[in-house]
Coordinates of C-alpha atoms in Angstrom, one line a residue:
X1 CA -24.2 5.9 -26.0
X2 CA -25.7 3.4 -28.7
X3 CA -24.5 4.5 -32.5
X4 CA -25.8 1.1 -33.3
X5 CA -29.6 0.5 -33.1
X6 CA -30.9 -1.3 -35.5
X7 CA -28.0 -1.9 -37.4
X8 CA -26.0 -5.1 -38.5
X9 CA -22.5 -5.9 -38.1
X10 CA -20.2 -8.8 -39.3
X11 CA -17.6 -7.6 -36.3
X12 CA -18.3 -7.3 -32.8
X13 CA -14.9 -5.8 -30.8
X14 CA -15.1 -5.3 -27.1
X15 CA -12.8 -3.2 -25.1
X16 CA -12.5 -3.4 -21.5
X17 CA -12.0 -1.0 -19.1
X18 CA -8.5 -0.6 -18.7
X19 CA -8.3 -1.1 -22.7
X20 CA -8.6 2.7 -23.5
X21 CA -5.7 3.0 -26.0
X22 CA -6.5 5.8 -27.9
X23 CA -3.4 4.9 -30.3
X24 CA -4.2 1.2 -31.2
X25 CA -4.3 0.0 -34.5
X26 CA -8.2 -0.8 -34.5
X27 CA -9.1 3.1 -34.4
X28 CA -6.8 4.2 -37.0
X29 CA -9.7 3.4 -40.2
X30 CA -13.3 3.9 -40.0
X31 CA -14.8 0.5 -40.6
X32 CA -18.6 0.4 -40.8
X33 CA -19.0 -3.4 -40.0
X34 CA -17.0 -3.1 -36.8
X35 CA -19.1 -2.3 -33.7
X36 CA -17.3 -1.6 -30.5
X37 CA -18.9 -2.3 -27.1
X38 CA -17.6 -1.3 -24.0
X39 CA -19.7 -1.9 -20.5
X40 CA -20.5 -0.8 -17.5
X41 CA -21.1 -4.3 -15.5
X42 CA -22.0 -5.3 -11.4
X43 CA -19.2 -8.0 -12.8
X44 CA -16.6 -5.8 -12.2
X45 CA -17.4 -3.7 -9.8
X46 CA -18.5 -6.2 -7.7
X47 CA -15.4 -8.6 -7.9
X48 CA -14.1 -6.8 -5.1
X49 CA -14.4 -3.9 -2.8
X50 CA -13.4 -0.5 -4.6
X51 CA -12.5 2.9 -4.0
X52 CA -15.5 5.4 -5.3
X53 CA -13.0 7.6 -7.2
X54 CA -11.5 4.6 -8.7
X55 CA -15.3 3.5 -10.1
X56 CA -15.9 7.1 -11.4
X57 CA -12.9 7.0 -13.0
X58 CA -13.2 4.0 -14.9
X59 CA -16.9 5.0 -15.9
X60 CA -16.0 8.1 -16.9
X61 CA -12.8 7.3 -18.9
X62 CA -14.7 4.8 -20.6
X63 CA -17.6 7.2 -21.6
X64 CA -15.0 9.8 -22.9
X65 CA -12.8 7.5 -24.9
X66 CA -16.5 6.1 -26.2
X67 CA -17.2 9.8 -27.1
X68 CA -14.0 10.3 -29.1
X69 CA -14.4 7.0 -31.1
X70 CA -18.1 8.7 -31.7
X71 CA -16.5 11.7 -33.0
X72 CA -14.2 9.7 -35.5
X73 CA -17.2 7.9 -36.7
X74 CA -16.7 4.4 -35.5
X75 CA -19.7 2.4 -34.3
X76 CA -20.1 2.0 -31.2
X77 CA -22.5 0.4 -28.1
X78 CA -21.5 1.8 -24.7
X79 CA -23.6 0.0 -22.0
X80 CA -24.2 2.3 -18.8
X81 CA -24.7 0.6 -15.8
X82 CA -28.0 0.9 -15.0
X83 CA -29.2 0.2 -19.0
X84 CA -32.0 -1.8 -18.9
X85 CA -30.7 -4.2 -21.6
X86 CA -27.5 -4.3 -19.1
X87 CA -27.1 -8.4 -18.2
X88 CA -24.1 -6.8 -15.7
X89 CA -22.0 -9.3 -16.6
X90 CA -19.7 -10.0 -19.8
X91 CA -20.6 -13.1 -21.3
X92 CA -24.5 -12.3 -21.3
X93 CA -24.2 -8.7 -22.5
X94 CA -21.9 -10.2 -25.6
X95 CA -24.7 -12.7 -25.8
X96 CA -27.3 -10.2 -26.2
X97 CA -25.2 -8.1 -28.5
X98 CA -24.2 -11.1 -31.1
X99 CA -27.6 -11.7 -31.1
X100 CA -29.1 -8.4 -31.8
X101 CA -26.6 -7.4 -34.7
X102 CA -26.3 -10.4 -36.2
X103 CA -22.4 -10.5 -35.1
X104 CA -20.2 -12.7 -37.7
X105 CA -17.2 -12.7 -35.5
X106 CA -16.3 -11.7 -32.3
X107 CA -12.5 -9.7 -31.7
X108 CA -11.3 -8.9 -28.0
X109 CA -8.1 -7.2 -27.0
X110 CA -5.6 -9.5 -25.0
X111 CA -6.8 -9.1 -21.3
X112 CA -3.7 -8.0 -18.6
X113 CA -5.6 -9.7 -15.8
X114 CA -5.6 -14.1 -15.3
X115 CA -9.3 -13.8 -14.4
X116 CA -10.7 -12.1 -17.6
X117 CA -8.2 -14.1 -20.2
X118 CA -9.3 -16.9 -19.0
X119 CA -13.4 -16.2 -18.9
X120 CA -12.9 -14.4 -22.3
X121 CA -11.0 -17.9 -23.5
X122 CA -13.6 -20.1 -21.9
X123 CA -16.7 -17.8 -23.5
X124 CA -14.9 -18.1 -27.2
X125 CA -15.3 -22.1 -26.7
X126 CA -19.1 -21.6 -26.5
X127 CA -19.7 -19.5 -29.6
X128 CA -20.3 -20.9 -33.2
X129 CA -18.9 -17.5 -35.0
X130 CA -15.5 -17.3 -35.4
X131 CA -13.2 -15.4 -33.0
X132 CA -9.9 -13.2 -33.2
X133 CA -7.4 -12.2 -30.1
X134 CA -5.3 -8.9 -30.7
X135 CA -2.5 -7.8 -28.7
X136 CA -2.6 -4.6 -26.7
X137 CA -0.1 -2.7 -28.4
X138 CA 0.5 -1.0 -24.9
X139 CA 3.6 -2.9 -23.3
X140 CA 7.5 -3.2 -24.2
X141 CA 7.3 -6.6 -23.8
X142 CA 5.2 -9.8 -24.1
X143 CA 3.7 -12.1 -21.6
X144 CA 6.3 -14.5 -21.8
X145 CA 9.3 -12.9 -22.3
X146 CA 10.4 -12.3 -18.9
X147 CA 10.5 -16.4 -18.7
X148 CA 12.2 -16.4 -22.3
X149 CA 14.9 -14.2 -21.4
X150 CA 15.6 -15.9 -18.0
X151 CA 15.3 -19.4 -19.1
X152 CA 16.3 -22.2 -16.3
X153 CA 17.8 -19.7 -13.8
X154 CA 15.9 -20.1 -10.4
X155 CA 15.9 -16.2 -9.4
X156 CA 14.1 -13.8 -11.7
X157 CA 16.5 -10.9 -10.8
X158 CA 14.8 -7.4 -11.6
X159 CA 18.4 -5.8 -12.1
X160 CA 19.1 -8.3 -15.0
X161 CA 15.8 -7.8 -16.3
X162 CA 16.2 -4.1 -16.0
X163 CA 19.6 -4.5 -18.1
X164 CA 18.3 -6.2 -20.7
X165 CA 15.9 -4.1 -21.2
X166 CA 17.7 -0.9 -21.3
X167 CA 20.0 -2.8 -24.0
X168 CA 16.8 -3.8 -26.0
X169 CA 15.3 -0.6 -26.2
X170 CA 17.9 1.4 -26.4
X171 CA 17.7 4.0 -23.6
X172 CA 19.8 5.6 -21.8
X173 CA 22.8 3.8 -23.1
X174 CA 26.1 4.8 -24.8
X175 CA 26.9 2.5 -27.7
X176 CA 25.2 -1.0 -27.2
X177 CA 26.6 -2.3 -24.1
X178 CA 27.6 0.5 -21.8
X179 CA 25.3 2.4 -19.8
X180 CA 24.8 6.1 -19.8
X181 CA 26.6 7.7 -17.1
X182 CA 29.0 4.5 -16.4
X183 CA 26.6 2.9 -14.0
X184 CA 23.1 1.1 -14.9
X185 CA 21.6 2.1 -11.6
X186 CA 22.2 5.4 -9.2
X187 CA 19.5 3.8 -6.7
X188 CA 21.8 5.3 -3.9
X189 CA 21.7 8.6 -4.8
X190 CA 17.7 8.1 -4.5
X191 CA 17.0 7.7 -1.2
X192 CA 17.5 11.1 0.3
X193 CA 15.4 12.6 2.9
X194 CA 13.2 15.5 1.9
X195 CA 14.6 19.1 2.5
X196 CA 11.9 21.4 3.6
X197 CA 13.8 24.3 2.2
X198 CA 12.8 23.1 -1.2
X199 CA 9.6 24.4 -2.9
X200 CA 7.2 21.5 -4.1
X201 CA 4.7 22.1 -7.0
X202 CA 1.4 21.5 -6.7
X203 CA 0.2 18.5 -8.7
X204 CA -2.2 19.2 -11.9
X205 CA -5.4 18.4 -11.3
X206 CA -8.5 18.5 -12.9
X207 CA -12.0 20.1 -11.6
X208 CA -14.1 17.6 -13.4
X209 CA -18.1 17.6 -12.2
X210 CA -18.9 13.8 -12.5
X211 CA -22.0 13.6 -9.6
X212 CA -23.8 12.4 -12.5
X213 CA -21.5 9.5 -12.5
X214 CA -22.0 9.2 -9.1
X215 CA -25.6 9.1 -8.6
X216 CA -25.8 6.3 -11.4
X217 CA -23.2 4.2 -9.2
X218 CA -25.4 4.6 -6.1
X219 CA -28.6 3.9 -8.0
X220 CA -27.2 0.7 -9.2
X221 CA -26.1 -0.3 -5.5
X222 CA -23.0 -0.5 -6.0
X223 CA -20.7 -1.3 -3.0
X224 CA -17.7 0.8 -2.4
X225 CA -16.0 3.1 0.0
X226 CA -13.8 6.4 0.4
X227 CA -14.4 10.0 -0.4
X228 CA -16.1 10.9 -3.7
X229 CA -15.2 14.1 -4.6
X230 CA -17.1 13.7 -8.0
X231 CA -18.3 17.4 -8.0
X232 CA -14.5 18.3 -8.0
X233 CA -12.9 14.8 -9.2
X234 CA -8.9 15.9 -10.2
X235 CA -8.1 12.5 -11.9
X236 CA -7.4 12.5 -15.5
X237 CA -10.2 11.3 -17.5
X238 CA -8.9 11.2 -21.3
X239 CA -5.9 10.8 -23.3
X240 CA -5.5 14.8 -23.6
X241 CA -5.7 15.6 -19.7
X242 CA -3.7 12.1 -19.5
X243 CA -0.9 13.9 -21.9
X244 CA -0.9 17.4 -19.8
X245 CA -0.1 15.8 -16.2
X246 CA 2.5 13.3 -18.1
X247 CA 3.9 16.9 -19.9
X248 CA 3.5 18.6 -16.4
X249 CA 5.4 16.0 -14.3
X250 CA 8.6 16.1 -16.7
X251 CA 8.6 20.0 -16.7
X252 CA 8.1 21.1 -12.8
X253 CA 8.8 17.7 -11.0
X254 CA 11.2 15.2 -12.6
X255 CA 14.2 17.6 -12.1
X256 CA 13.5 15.9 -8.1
X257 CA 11.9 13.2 -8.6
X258 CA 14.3 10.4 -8.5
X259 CA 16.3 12.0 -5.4
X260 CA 12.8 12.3 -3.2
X261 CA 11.2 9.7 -4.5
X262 CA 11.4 7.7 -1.4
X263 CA 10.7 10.9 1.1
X264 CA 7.3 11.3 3.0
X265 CA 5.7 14.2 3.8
X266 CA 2.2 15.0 5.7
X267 CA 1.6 18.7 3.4
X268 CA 2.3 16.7 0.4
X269 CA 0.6 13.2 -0.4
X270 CA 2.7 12.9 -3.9
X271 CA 5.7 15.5 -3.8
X272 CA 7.7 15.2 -6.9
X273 CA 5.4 11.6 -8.2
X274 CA 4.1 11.8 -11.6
X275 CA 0.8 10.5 -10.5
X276 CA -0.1 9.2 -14.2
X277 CA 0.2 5.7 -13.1
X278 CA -4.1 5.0 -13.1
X279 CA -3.7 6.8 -16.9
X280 CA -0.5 4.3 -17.9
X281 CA -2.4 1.7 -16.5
X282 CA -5.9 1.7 -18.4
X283 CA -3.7 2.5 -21.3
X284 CA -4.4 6.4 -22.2
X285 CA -0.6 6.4 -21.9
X286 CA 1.9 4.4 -23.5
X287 CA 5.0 3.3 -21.5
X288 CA 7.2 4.5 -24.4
X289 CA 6.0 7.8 -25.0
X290 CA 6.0 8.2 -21.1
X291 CA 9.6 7.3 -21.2
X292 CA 10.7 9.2 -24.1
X293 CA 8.9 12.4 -23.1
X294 CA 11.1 12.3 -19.9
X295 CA 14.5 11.5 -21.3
X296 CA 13.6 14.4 -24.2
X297 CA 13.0 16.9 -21.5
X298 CA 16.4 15.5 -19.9
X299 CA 18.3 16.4 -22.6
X300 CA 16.8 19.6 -23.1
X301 CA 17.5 20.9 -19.5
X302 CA 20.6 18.6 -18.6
X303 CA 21.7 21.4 -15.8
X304 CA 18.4 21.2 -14.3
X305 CA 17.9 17.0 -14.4
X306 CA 20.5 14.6 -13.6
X307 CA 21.1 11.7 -14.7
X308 CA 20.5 9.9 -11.6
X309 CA 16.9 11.5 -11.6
X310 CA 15.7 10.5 -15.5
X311 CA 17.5 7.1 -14.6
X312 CA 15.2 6.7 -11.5
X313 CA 12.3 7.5 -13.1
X314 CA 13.3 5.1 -16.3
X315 CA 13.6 2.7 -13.8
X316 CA 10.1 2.8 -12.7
X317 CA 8.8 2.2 -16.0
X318 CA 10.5 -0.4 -17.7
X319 CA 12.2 -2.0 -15.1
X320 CA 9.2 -2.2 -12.2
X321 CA 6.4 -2.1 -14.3
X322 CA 7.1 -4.3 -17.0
X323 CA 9.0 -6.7 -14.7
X324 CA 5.9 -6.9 -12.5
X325 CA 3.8 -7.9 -15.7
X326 CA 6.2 -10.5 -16.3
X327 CA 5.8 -11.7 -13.2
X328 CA 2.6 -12.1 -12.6
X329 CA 2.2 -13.9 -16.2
X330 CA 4.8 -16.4 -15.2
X331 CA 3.1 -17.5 -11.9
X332 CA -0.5 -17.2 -12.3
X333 CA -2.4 -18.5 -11.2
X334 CA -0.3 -20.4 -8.2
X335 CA 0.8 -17.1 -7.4
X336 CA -2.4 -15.7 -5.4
X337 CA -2.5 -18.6 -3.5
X338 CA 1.2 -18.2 -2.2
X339 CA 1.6 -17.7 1.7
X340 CA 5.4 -18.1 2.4
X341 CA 5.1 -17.2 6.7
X342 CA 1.5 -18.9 7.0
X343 CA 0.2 -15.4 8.2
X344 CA -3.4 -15.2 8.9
X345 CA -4.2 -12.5 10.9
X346 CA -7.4 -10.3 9.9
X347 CA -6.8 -6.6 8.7
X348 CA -7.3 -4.0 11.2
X349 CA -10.8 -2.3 10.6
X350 CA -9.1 0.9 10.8
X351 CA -7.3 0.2 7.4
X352 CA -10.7 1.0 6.2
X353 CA -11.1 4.3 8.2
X354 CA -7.5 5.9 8.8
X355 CA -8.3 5.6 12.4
X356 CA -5.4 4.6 14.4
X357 CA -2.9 6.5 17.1
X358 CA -0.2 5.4 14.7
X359 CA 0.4 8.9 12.9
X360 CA 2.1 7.4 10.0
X361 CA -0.5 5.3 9.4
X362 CA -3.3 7.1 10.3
X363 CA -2.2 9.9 7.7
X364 CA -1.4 7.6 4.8
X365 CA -4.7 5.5 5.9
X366 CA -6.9 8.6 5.3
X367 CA -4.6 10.0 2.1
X368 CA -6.0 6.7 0.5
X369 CA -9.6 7.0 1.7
X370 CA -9.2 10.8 0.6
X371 CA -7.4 10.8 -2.4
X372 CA -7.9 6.6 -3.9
X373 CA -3.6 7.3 -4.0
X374 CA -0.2 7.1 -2.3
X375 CA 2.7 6.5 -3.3
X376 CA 4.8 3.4 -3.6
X377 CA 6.7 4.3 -0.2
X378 CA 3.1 4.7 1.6
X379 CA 2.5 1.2 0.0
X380 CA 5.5 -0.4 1.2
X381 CA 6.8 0.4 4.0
X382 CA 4.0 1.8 6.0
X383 CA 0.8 -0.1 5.1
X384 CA 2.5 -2.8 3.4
X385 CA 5.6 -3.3 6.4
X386 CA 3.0 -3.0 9.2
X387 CA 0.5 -5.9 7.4
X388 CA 3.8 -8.0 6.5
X389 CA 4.7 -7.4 10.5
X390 CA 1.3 -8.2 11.8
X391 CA 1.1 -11.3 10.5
X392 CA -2.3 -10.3 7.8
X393 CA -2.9 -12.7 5.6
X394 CA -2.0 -12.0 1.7
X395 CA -5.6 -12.6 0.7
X396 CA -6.6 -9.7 3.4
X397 CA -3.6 -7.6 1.9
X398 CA -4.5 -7.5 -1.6
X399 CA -7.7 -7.3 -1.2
X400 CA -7.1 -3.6 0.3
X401 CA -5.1 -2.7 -1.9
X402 CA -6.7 -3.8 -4.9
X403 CA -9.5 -1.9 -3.8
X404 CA -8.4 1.1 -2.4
X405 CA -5.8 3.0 -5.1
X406 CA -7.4 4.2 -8.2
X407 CA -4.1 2.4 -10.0
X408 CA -4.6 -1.0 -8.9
X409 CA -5.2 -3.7 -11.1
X410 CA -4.8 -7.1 -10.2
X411 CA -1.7 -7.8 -13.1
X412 CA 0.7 -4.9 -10.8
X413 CA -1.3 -4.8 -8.0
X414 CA -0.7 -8.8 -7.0
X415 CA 3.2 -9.1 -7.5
X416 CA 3.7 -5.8 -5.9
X417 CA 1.7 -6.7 -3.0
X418 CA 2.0 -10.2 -2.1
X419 CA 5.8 -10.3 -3.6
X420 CA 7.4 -7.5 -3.0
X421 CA 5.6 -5.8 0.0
X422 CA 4.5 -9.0 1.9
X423 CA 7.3 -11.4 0.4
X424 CA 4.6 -14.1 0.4
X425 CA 6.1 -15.7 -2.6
X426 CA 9.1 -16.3 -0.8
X427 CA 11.5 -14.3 -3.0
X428 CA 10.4 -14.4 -6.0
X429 CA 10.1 -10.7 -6.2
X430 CA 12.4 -9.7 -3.5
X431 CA 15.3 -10.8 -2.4
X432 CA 14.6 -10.1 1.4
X433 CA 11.3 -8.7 3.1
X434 CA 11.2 -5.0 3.2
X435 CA 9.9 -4.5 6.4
X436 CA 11.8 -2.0 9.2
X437 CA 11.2 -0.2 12.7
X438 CA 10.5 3.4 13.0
X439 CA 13.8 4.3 12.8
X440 CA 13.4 4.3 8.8
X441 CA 9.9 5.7 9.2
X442 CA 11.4 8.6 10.9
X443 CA 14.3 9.0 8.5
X444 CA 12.3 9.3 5.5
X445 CA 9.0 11.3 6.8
X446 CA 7.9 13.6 9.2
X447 CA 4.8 11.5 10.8
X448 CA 6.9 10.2 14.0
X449 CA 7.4 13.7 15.5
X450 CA 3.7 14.0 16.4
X451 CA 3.0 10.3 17.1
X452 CA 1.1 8.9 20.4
X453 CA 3.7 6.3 20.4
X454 CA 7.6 6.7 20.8
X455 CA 9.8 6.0 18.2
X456 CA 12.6 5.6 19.9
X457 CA 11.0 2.9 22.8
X458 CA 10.7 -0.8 21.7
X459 CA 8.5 -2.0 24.4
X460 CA 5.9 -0.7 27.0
X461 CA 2.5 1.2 26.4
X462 CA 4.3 3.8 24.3
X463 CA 6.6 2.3 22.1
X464 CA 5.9 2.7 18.7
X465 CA 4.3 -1.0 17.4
X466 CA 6.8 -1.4 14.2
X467 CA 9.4 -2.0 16.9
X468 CA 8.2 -4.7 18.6
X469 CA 7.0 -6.4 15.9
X470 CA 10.0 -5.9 13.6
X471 CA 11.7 -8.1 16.2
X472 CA 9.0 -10.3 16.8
X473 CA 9.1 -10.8 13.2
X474 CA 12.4 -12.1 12.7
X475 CA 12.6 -14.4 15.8
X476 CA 9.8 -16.1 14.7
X477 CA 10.6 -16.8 10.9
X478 CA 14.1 -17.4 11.7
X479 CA 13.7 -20.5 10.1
X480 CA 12.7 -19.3 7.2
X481 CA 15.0 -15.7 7.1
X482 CA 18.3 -16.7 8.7
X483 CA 19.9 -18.2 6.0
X484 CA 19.3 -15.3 3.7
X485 CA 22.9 -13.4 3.1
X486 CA 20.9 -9.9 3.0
X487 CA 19.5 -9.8 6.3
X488 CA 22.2 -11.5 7.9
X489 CA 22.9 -8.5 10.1
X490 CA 19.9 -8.7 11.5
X491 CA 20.3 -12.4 13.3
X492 CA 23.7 -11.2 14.4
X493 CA 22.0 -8.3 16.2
X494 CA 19.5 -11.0 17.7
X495 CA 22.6 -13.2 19.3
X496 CA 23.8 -10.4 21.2
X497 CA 20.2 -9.9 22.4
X498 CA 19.2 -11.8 25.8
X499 CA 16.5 -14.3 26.2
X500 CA 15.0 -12.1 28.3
X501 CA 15.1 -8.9 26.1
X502 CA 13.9 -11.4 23.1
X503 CA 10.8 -12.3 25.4
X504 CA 9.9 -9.3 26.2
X505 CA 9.6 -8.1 22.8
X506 CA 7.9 -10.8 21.5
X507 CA 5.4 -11.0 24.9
X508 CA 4.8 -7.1 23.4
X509 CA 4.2 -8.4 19.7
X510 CA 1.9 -10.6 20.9
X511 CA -0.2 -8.2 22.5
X512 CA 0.0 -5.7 19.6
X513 CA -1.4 -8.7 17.4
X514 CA -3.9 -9.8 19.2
X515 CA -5.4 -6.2 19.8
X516 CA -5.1 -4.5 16.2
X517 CA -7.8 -2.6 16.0
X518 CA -7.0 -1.2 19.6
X519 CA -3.6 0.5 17.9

């Protein structure tokens, strides 16, 4: 889509992929000097692996948020990716396009990811035009103020974070201090294992016909992996279908959604998730409509949602999400480097296939490859607790999962995974590693009762690997764990254990790691 042949502009304004905020300030007036470019660039597809239906969704979110500034008569220059005037990276096609138009100044949109602000601040240095930086106008707080608001204290707590930001905002609170409900988190009244006597909704989905998409992706040679499904692709691709899944989780699923939220179940890859998280995260949503478009429907149907669900959910969105964010601004770019248990095992290849006798991670495995999705359970305590187990290194970790979900981008992907799933930062994140043996698996899903391997068995041919190396685990980082007053339990479980029961699990651990892709 090129509005702009032959035309001059004083402005140039780029937006970038996960920039499509159909309520920011610079679409609100027509303004016939500005030109907007978005691209379609090898740059970023090629920075890593990804997921097909993660490309196509990007592509074609891009194309329909460049149709709808079309429509309101902005200016725009939409570079496909296999344009011949496409450089396929940034810097050269912003080049070319300053050039061409005759550009006066050149405006960007704060970037949420440490690799892109820093090339878009190193590419300003190099122009003679002047330059402007605008915020997002997407998130309830800034870069910094995580770090502000914590000052000298050593532990970033999410729960204080969490607090303040309920108190800030506003929500969910009775007066200024007090928290609806008497309690600021009902965490424990969230962990409940599904019951199959209770009906689950489909999830909305969309029957979108994007082969189109797909055959330009392939022409360009573009590397990626997963199942397509781009003549039937059900991910929301604009800020209307983006709306109706956000309306359509607070009407048929948030009345369970905070009481299941942890639960696992083979028929149902999301249950009661809202699955707007890849339209949140490229912006189509805002966090505070999301927010207030649940606690609205709350107060509407109070018998039907409690206030432990709506609280759950709440928590997801300004406590995880933005905390994340803070995160990752306040340790970049040390923090991708971090490697707290000097892991450095490769990934199994069937991470990349589903293939594996381990039924919980087989099914979660090919739900990804399937679906570019699961949810944050999946992420953490299957695939993220087995990698964290095995030993994988956090390069090989994130790697996969910034590839793989359709969500994942590198700001919430990268404190998520290498803090808070593979406690490679050391605690920063978490305040213990969340790993387990198949005990919890079983509790929370239904994937152990038609497992090859035994749940119940720690050792032998048969045992089901997460025991084994859960142990394994712990003896070997006791170093670095046993001081640590949450997980305290488990070393005083390990004294009453024999030498000869410790070396026999850790003989089997060894065995397990040195033959992953046998599992």
């Amino acid at each position: 889509m090129k509005s702009s042949e032959g035309k001059k502009f004083k402005i140039l304004r780029l937006i970038l992929g996960d920039q499509l905020n159909y309520q920011h300030s610079w679409f609100q007036n027509v303004d016939n000097d500005v030109l907007y470019t978005l691209m379609e660039i090898r740059q970023e597809t090629d920075y890593v692996r990804h997921h097909i239906q993660k490309i196509i969704a990007f592509f074609a979110s891009m194309y329909n948020f460049a149709s709808w500034l079309y429509k309101n008569g902005h200016q725009v220059h939409h570079i496909m990716i296999n344009d011949p005037e496409n450089r396929q990276s940034l810097d050269a096609n912003l080049n070319f396009l300053i050039s061409k138009h005759g550009i006066e100044k050149f405006e960007y949109i704060l970037p949420d990811e440490y690799r892109m602000n820093q090339q878009l601040a190193d590419y300003c240095k190099t122009l003679c035009i002047s330059t402007q930086v605008f915020d997002s106008e997407h998130f309830m707080t800034t870069r910094s103020e995580l770090v502000e608001m914590f000052g000298d204290r050593k532990q970033f707590l999410m729960e204080s974070f969490y607090r303040y930001m309920r108190k800030k905002h506003h929500i969910l609170m009775e007066g200024a201090e007090l928290p609806a409900g008497g309690k600021w988190n009902f965490d424990a009244e969230n962990r409940s294992t599904f019951n199959k006597d209770l009906p689950i909704p489909e999830p909305l989905v969309f029957h979108h016909d994007y082969s189109q998409i797909l055959e330009e992706i392939n022409k360009a040679g573009v590397d990626h992996f997963g199942v397509a499904n781009a003549v039937d692709f059900p991910w929301p691709t604009s800020r209307k279908e983006a709306l109706a899944v956000m309306n359509y989780f607070n009407r048929k699923l948030l009345p369970w959604f905070g009481k299941f939220q942890d639960a696992m179940l083979t028929t149902s890859p999301s249950l009661f998730h809202s699955r707007i998280s890849f339209a949140l995260n490229i912006k189509m949503l805002s966090p505070t409509e999301v927010i207030e478009s649940a606690i609205t429907t709350w107060q509407e149907q109070p018998d039907l949602i409690s206030l432990s669900q709506i609280e759950g959910y709440v928590r997801q969105i300004i406590g995880w999400r933005e905390y994340m964010r803070g995160i990752y601004w306040a340790f970049m770019p040390d923090y991708k480097s971090l490697n707290y248990f000097s892991s450095f095992n490769k990934i199994p290849d069937w991470f990349w296939t589903g293939k594996t006798k381990m039924n919980c991670l087989h099914h979660s495995i090919t739900q990804s490859l399937e679906t570019a999705y699961a949810h944050h359970i999946q992420r953490l305590m299957l695939t993220g607790n087995f990698a964290l187990l095995s030993g994988i290194h956090p390069d090989e970790v994130d790697k996969w999962y910034l590839g793989i979900y359709i969500d994942a981008l590198e700001w919430v992907q990268l404190p998520n995974t290498r803090g808070m799933s593979q406690f490679a930062d050391g605690g920063v994140v978490g305040s213990k590693p969340y790993v387990s043996t198949a005990n919890y698996i079983n509790k929370m899903s239904d994937y152990c009762s038609k497992c090859r391997y035994k749940r119940s068995e720690r050792t032998g041919p048969d045992a089901c690997p997460f025991n084994s190396l859960y142990w394994d685990f712990y003896i070997r980082n006791e170093a670095l764990l046993s001081r640590n007053p949450r997980i305290g339990m488990v070393y005083n479980q390990l004294k009453k254990m024999g030498d000869t029961e410790k070396s026999v699990l850790q003989n089997r651990a060894d065995y397990l790691k040195n033959h992953l892709n046998d599992l």
